[in-house]
Coordinates of C-alpha atoms in Angstrom, one line a residue:
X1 CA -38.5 -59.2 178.6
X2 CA -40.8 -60.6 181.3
X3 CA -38.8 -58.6 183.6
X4 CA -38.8 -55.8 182.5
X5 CA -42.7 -55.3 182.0
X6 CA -43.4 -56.6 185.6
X7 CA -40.7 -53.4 186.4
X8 CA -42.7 -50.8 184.4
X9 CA -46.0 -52.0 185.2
X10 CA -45.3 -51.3 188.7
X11 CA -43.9 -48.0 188.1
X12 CA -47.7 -47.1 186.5
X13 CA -50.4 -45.4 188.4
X14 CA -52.3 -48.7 189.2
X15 CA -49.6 -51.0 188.0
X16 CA -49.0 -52.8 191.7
X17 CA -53.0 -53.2 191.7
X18 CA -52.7 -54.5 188.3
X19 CA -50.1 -56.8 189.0
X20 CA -51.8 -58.1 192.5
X21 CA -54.7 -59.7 190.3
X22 CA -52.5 -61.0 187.8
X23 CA -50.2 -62.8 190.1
X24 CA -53.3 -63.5 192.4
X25 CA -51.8 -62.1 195.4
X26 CA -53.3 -61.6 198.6
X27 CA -54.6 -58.0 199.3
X28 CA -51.5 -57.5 201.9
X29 CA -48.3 -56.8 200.3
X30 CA -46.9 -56.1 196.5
X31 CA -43.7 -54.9 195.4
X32 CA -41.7 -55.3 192.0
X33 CA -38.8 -56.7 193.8
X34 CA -40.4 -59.5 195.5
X35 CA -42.7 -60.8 193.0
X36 CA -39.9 -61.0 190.9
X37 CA -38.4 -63.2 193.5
X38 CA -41.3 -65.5 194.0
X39 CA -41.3 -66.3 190.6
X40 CA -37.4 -66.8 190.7
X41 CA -38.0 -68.9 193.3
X42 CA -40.7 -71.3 191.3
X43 CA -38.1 -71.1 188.7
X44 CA -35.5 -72.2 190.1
X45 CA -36.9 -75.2 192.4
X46 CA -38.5 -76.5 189.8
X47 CA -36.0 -77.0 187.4
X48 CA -33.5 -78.3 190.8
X49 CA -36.7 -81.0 191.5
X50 CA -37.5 -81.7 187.7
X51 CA -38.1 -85.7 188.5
X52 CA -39.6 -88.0 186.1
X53 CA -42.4 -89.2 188.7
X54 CA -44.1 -86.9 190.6
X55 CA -43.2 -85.2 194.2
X56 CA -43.4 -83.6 197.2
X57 CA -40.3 -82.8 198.0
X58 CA -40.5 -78.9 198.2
X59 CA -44.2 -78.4 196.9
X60 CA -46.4 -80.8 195.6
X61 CA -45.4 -81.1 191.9
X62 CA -46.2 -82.8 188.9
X63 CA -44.0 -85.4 186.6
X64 CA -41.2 -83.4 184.9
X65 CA -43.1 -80.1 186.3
X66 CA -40.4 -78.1 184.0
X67 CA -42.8 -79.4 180.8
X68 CA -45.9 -78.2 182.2
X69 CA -44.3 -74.9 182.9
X70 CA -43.3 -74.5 179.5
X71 CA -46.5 -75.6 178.1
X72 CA -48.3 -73.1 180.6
X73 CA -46.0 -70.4 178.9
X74 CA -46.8 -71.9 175.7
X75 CA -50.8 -72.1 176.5
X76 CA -52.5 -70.3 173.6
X77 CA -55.2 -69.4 176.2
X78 CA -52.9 -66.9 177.6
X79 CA -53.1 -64.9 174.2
X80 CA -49.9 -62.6 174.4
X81 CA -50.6 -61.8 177.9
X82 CA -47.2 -62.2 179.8
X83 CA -48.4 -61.8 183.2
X84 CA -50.9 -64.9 182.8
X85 CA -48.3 -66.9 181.0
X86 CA -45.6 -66.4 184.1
X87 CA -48.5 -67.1 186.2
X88 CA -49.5 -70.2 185.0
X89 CA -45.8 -71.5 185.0
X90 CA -45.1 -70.1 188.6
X91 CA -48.5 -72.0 189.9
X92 CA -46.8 -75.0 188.7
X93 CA -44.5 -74.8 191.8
X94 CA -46.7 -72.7 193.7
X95 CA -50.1 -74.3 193.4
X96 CA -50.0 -77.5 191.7
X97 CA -53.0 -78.9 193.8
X98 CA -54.9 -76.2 192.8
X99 CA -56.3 -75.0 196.5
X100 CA -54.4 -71.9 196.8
X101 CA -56.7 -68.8 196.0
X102 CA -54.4 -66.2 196.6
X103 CA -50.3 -65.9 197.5
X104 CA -48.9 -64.2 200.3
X105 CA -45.8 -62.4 199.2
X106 CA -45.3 -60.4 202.9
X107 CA -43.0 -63.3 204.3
X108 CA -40.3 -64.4 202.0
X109 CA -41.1 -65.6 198.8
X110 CA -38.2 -68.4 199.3
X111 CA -38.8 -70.6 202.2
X112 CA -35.9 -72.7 201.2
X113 CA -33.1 -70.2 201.5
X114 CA -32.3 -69.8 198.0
X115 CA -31.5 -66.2 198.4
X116 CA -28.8 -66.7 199.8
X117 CA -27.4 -68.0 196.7
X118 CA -26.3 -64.8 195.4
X119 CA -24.4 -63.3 198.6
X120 CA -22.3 -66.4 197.9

């Protein structure tokens, strides 16, 4: 699965370059294990905030952001490319105004203490 390629992609020579662009993150910080928690993180707090208006209760977000994820998965635009289909779901949470150009991944990619989940 998505997983998976994101895990041996960044095993490649290049792969964590090659991943940066896809995921349009800062030139700073990339590792396997954390951009698989940033997108965790999208996932997750936007299916917890999945509200029939729009909101701003964690990140800007549309109406019933979980559809628009799902149709950016589904976007034919994104051909069978699995790193622009994630993307385009993750910028749901992540960048639903549309003014971020790039994501810094160095601090934690879950402001909201979700990782804590699983130590519980």
């Amino acid at each position: 699965g998505s997983w998976k390629k994101i895990e041996d992609t960044g095993k490649q020579s290049g792969g964590l370059e090659l991943l940066r662009k896809s995921f349009r993150i800062c030139k700073n910080f990339i590792d396997v294990d954390v951009l698989e928690s940033w997108l965790e993180t999208a996932f997750a707090y936007t299916a917890m905030t999945d509200y029939p208006t729009p909101s701003n209760f964690l990140n800007p977000m549309p109406a019933y952001p979980v559809k628009q994820m799902c149709k950016a998965i589904d976007d034919p635009k994104s051909g069978n490319d699995t790193f622009a289909k994630l993307y385009g779901a993750a910028s749901v949470y992540y960048n639903y105004s549309g003014t971020a150009t790039c994501f810094n991944l160095a601090y934690s990619p879950d402001p909201h203490g979700l990782d804590m989940w699983s130590w519980q």
